[in-house]
Coordinates of C-alpha atoms and ligand atoms in Angstrom, one line a residue:
X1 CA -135.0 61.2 67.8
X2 CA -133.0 64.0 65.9
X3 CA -135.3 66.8 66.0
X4 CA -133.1 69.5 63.9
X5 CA -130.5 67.3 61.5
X6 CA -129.3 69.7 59.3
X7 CA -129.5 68.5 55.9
X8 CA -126.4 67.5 54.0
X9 CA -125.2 65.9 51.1
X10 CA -121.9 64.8 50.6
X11 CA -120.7 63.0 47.6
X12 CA -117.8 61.1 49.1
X13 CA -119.2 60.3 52.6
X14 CA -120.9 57.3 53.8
X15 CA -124.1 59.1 55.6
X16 CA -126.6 60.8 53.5
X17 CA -129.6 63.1 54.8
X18 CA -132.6 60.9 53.1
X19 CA -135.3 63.9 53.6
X20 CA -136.1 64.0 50.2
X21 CA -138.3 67.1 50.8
X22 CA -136.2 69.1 52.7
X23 CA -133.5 68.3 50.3
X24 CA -135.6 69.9 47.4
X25 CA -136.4 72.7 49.7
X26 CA -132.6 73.5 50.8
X27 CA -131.3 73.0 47.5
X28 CA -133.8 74.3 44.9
X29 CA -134.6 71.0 43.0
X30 CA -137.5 70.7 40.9
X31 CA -140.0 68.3 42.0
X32 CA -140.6 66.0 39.5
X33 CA -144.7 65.9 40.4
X34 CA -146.0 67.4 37.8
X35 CA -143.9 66.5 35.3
X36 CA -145.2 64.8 32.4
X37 CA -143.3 61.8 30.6
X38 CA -144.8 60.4 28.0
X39 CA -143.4 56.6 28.9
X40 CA -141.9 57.1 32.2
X41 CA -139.9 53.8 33.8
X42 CA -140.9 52.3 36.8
X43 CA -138.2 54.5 38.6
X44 CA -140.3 57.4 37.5
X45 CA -143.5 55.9 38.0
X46 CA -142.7 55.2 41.7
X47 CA -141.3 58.6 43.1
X48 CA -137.7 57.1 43.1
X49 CA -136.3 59.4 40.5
X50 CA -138.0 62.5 42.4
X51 CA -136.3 65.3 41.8
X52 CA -134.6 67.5 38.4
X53 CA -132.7 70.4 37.3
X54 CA -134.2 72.1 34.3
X55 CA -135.7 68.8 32.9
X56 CA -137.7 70.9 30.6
X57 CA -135.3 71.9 28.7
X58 CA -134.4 68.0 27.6
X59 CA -138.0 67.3 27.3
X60 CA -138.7 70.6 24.6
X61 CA -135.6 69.4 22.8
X62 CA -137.0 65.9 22.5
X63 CA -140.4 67.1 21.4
X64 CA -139.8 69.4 18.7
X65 CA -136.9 66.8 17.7
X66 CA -133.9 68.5 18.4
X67 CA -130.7 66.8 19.8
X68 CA -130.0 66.6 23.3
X69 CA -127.3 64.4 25.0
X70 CA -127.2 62.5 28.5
X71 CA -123.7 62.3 30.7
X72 CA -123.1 60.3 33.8
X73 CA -120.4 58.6 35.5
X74 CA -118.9 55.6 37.4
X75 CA -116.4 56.1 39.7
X76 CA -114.3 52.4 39.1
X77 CA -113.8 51.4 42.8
X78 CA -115.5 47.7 43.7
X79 CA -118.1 45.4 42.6
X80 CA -121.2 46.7 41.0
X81 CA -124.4 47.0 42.7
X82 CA -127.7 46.9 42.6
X83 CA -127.8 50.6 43.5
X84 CA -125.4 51.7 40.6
X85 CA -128.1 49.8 38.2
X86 CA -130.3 52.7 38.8
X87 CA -128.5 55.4 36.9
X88 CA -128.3 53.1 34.0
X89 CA -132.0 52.6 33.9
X90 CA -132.2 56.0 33.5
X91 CA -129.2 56.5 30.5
X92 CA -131.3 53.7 29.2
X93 CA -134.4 55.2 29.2
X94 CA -133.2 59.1 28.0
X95 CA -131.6 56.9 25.2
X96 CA -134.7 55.0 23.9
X97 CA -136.1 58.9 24.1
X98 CA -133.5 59.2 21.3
X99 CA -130.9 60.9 23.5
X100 CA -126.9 60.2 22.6
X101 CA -124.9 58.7 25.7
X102 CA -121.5 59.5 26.8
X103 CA -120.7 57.8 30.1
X104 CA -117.3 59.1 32.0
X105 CA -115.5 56.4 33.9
X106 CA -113.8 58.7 36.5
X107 CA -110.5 56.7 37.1
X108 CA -109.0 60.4 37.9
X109 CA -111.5 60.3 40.8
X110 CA -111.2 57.1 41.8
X111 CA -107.6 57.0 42.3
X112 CA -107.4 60.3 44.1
X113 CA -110.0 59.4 46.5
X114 CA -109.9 55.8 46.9
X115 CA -106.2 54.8 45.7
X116 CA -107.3 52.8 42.8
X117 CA -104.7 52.8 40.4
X118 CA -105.6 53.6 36.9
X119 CA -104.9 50.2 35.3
X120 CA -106.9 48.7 38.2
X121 CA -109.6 51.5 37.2
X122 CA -109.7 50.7 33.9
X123 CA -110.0 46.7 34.6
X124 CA -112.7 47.4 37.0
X125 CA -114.9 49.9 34.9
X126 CA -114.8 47.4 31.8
X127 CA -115.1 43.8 33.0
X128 CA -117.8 45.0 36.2
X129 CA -119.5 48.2 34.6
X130 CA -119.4 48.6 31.0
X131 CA -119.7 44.6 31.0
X132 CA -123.4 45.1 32.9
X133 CA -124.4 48.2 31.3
X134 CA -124.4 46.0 28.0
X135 CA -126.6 43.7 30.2
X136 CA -129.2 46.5 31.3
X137 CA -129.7 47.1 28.1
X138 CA -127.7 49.9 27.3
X139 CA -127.0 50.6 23.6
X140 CA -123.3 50.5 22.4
X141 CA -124.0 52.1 18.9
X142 CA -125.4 55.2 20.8
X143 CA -123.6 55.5 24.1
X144 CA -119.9 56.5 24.2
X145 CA -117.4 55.6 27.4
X146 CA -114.2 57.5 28.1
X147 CA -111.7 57.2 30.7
X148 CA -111.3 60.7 32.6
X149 CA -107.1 60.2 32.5
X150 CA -107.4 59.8 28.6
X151 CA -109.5 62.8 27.8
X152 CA -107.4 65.7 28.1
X153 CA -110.6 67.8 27.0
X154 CA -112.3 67.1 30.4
X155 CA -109.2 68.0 32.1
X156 CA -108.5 71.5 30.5
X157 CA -112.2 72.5 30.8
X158 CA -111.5 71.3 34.5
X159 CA -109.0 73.2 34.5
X160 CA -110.0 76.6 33.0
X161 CA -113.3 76.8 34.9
X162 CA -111.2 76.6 38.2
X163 CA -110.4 79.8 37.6
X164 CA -114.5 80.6 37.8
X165 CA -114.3 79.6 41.6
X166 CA -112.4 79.6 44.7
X167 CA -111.6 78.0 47.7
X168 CA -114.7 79.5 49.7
X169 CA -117.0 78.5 47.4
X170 CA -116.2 74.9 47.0
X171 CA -116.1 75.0 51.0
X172 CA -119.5 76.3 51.3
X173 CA -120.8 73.8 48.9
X174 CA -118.5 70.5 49.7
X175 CA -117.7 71.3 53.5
X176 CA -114.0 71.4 52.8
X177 CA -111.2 73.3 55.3
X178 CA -107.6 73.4 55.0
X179 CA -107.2 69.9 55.7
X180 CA -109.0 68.8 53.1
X181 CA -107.0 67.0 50.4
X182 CA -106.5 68.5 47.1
X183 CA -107.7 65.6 45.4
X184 CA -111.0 66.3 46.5
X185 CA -110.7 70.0 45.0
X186 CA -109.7 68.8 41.8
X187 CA -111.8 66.1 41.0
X188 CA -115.1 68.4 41.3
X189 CA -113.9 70.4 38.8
X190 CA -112.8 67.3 36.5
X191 CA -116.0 66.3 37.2
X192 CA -117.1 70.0 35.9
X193 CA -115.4 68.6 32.6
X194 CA -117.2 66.0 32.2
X195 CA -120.4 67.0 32.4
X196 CA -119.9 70.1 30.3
X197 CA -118.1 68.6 27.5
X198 CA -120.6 66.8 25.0
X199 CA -121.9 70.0 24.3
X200 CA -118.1 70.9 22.5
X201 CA -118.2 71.4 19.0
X202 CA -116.1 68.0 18.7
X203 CA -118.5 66.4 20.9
X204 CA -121.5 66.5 19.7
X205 CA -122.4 70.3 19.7
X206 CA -124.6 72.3 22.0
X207 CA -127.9 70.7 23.0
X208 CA -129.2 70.3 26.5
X209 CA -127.3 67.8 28.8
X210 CA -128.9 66.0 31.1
X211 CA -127.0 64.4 33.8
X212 CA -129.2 61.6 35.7
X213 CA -127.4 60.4 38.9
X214 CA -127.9 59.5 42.6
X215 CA -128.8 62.5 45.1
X216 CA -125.1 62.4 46.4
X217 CA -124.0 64.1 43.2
X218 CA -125.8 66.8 43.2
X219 CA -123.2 69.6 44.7
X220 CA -121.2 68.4 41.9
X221 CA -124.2 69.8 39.5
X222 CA -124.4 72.9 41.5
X223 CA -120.9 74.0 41.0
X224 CA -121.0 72.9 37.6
X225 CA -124.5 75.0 36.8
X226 CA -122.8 78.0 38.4
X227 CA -119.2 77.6 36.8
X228 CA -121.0 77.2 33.2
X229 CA -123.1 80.3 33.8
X230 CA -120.1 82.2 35.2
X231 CA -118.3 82.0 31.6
X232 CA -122.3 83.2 30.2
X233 CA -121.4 86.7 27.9
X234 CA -125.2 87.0 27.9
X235 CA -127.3 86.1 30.9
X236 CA -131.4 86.0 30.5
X237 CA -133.5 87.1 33.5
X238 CA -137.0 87.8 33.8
X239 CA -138.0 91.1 33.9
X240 CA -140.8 93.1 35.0
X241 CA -142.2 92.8 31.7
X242 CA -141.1 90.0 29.8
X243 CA -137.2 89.0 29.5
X244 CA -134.2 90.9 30.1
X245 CA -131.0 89.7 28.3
X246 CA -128.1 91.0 30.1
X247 CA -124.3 91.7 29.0
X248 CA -121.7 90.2 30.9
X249 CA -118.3 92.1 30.4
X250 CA -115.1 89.6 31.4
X251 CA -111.6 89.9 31.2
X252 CA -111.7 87.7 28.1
X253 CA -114.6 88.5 26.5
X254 CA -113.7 92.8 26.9
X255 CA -112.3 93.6 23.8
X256 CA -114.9 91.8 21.6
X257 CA -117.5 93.5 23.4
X258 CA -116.2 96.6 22.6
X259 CA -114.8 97.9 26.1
X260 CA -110.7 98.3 25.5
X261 CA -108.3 98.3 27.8
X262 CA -108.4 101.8 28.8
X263 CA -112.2 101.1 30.1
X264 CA -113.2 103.1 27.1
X265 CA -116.2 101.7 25.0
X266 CA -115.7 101.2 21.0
X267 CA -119.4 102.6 20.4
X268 CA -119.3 100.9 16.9
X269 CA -118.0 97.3 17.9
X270 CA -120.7 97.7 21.1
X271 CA -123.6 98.8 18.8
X272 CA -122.6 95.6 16.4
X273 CA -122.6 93.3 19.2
X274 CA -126.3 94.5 20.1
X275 CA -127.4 94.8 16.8
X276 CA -126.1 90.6 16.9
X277 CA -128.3 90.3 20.3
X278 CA -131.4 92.0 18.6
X279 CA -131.4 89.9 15.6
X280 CA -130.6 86.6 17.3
X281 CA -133.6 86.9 18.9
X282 CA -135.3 88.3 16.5
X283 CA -134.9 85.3 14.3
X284 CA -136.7 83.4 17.1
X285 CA -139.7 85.4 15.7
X286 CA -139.9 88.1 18.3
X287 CA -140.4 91.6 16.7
X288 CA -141.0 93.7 19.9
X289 CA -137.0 94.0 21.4
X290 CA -136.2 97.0 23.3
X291 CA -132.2 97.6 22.8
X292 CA -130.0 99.5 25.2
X293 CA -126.7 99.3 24.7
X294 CA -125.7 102.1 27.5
X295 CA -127.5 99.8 30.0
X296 CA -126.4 96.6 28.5
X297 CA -129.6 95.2 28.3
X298 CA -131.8 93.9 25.9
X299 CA -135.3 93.2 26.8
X300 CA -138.0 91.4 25.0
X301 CA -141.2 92.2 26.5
X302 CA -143.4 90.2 25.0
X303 CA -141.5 86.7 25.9
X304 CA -142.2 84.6 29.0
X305 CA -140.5 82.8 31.0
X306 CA -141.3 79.7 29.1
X307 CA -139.1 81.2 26.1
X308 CA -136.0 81.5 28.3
X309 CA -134.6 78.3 26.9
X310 CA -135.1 79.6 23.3
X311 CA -133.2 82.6 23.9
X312 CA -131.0 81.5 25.7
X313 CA -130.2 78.1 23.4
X314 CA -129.8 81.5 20.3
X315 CA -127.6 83.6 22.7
X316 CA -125.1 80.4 23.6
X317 CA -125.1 79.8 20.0
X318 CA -124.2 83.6 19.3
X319 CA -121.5 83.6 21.9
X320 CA -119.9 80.7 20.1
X321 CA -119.4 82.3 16.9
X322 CA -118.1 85.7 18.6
X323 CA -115.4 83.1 19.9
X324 CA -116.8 82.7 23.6
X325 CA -117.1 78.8 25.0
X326 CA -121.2 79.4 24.8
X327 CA -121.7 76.7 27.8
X328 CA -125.0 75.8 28.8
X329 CA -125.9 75.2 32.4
X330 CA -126.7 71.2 32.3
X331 CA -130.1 69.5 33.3
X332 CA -130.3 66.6 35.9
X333 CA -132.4 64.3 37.3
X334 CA -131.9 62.5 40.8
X335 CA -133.1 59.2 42.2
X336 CA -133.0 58.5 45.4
X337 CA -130.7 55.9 47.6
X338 CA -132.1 52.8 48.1
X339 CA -132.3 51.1 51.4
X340 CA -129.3 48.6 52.2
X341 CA -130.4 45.1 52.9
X342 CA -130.2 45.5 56.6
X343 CA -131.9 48.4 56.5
X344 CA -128.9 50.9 56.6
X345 CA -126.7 53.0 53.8
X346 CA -126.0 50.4 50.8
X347 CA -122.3 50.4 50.1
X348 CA -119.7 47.9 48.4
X349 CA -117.4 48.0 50.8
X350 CA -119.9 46.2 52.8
X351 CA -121.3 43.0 51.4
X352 CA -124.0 42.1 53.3
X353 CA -125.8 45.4 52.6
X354 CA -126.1 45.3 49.0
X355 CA -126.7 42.5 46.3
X356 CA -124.5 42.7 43.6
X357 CA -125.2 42.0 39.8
X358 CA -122.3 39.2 39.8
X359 CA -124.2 37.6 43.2
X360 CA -124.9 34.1 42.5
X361 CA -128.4 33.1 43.4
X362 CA -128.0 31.3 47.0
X363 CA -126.0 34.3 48.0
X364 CA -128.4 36.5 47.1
X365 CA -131.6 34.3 49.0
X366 CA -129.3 34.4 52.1
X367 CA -129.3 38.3 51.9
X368 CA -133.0 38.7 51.4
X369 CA -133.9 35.8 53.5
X370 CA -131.5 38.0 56.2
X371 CA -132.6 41.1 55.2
X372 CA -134.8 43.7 57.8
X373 CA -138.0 43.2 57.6
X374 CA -140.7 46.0 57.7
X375 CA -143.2 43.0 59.7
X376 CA -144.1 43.0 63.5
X377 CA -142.1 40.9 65.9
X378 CA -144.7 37.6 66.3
X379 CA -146.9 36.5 62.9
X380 CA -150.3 37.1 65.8
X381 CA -149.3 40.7 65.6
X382 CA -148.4 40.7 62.7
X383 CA -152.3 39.7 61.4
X384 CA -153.3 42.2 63.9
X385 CA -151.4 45.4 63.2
X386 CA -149.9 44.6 60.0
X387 CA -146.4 45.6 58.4
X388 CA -144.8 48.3 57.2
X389 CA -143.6 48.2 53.2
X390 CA -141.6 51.2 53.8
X391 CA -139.5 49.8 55.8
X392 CA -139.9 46.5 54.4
X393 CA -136.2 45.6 52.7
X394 CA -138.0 42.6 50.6
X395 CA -140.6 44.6 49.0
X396 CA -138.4 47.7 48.7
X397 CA -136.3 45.7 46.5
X398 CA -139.1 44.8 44.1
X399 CA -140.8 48.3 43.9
X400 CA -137.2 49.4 42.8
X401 CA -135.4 47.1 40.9
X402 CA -137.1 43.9 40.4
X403 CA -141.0 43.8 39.9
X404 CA -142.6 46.0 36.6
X405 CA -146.3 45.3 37.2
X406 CA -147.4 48.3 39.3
X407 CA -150.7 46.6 40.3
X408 CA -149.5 43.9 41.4
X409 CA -147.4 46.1 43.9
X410 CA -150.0 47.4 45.0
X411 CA -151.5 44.6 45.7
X412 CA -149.0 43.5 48.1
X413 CA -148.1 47.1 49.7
X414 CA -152.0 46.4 51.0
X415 CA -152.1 43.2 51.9
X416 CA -148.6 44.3 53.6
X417 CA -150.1 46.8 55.8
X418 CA -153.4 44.8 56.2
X419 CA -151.3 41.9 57.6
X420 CA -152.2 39.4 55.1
X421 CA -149.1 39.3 53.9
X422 CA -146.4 38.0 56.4
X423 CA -142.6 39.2 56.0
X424 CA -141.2 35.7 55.5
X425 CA -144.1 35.6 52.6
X426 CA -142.7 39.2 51.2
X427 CA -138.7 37.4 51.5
X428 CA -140.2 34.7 49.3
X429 CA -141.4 36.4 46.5
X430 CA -138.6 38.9 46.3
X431 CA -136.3 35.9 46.3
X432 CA -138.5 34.2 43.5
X433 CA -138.1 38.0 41.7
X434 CA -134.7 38.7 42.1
X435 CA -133.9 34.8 41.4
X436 CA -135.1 35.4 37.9
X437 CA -134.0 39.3 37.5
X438 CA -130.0 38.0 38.1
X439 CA -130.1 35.0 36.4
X440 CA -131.7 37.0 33.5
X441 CA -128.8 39.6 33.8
X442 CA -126.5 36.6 34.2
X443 CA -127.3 35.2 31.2
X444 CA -127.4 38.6 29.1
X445 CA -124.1 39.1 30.3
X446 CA -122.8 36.3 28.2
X447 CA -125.1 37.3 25.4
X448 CA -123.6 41.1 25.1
X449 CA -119.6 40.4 26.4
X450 CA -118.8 40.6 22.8
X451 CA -120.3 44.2 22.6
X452 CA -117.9 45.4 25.8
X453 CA -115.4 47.1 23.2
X454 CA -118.0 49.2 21.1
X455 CA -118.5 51.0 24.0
X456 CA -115.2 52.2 24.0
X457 CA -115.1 53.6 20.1
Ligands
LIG501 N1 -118.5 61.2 41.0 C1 -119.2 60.2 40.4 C2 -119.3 59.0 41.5 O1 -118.9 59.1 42.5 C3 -118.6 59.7 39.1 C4 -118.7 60.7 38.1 C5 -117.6 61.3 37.5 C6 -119.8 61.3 37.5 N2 -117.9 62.2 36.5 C7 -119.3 62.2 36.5 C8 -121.2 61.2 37.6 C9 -120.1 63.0 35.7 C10 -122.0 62.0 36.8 C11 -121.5 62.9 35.9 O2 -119.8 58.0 41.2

């Protein structure tokens, strides 16, 4: 047993920590317990979306009707499975809340980390991704797909927040050294792009961003969280009373703020800017804001910490029209990895551990029929100390991807554990599930193939 395995998450590599809660803990997710959805999906429902950054934020925005905007990605490199489905089932569902969808197929990635050309990229993302996002359900009147090579946006933004980091950062967050390959430096900050771009003027605008993706991405969000709050000319903190709204001088912001190049501070240009400060906020309906300019604070004593997305939505918006990029930090949610059909890491490059949406349906029996089995050793002790769902492949498979009824889950996790259910019994009503759920997808494949190119407009 490993007693002390430090927790990791790397998005290229092949093993994953899978403590959920000491993932939380180490990284500072949000739990999503607690949080209430008004229609959640069965990935909500059932723990397997389980942690967020700054949901909140999207869910405000939704309920007093304002915009907000959902990014993710595909990296172009293999067949599509199973496992991928889940971060369309979330796009899906943030859409149907009324969300706008922009999904980035990272061919820059892909080719820098797993020599995929671009043309071979761009065949791959359309006729194996885009082709079953259509399928799942996703809308092409509201979702937008891009190719990272052909949005030279995504690449400048990359490009200019590199200069918000540095080597030592990106190794305390990634685990690089100097052998590292550059490709993997760059295409975290592409990645940066990506996410931070819908919320352009040209894109779209600023609203909240939520990026929903696999646990694996998440040092991605972190660096892009900190890089978009690096560039932040005003940065809101709590205070001891209230909020504090501090002023952060940069090289490029200086001479707008009012400090020239001598270090010498034009008291006239700094007292405007506060004066801009005081009545953004003040337009949010606060009357009680404390201004100190010599400081560079403003505080407003009287707001919580449930305003700090109001202010700081009006100070973005502020820092925009005083010619800043006004970035906000994007949101996320994370599901977690599900188990590989024989009970290890899913992952294309290894067929038998993964069905894929294009498996036919005797391929896909012999995988289930195959895979590990939560159940005891004979069916007497089986009926005696009963199996274990958790562990159970067959049932796994339902609870995430291919049975809705939650009672009737239930239902079988019990009879699982109580023994009534045997794990050949489980296989077969998986394979009766997941007969139906890809021959479904099948056929909706060849409904929606003629919607493919919308996607790409
Ligand atoms: N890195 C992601 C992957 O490995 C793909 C990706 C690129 C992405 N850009 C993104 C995911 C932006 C979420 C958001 O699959």
């Amino acid at each position: 047993m490993i007693m002390d395995e430090e927790v990791s998450i790397d998005p290229w590599g092949s093993s994953q920590s899978t403590d959920y809660s000491k993932i939380i803990e180490k990284f500072g997710l949000s739990r999503m317990d607690g949080v209430f959805l008004d229609s959640p999906s069965k990935l909500h429902r059932r723990g397997v979306v389980f942690a967020h950054r700054d949901l909140d934020l999207v869910l405000n925005a939704k309920k007093s009707g304002d915009p907000f905007g959902v990014l993710t990605g595909l990296m172009p490199s293999g067949k599509m499975h199973l496992g991928h489905s889940m971060v369309i089932d979330q796009a899906t569902w943030f859409q149907q809340q009324g969300g706008d969808v922009t999904i980035a197929v990272a061919d820059l990635e892909s080719t820098a980390t797993r020599g995929i050309s671009l043309a071979e990229g761009r065949k791959i993302a359309t006729e194996e991704y885009i082709a079953n996002y259509a399928a799942l359900g996703l809308d092409p009147n509201k979702t937008t797909v891009y190719f990272q090579s052909e949005r030279s946006i995504v690449q400048k933004l990359g490009f200019q927040l590199g200069k918000r980091t540095n080597l030592t950062e990106l190794e305390a967050i990634y685990g690089f050294d100097g052998s590292t390959n550059l490709a993997h430096v760059q295409a975290p900050l592409v990645q940066a792009g990506d996410i931070l771009h819908p919320q352009l003027e040209d894109f779209g605008g600023l609203r909240p961003i939520v990026v929903p993706v696999g646990i694996d991405q998440d040092p991605h969000l972190r660096l892009t969280r900190g890089l978009a709050s690096k560039t932040n000319w005003f940065n809101v903190s709590d205070a001891k009373i209230g909020l504090q709204v501090g002023v952060s001088i940069q090289e490029d912001n200086a001479s707008v703020m009012g400090v020239e190049t001598s270090g010498r501070v034009n008291k006239e240009r700094q007292k405007e800017v506060f004066s801009n400060i005081v009545e953004a906020i003040r337009q949010l309906g606060y009357s009680d804001i404390i201004s100190n300019p010599k400081h560079g604070t403003v505080n407003v004593p009287s707001a919580t910490s449930k305003d700090k997305g109001a202010i700081r939505m009006a100070l973005l918006s502020l820092e925009r029209s005083m010619g800043g990029m006004g970035l906000l930090a994007p949101s996320s949610t994370y599901h977690r990895f599900a188990v590989g059909m024989t009970g290890d890491k899913m992952s294309s490059s290894k067929p038998k551990t993964t069905l894929f949406l294009s498996d036919d349906i005797t391929t896909a029996a012999k995988k289930i029929k195959k895979s590990f089995s939560g159940g005891q050793s004979t069916i007497e002790e089986h009926r005696r100390h009963g199996g274990d769902p958790d562990k159970d492949v067959a049932y796994q498979y339902m609870m995430y991807f291919f049975e809705e009824d939650d009672s009737f889950l239930e239902e079988i996790n019990q009879g699982y554990r109580a023994g009534k259910i045997l794990a050949g019994e489980m296989k077969q009503m998986c394979i009766e599930r997941a007969t139906e759920w890809l021959s479904n997808l099948s056929q909706k494949r060849d409904e929606t193939a003629h919607l493919v190119d919308q996607f790409f407009e």
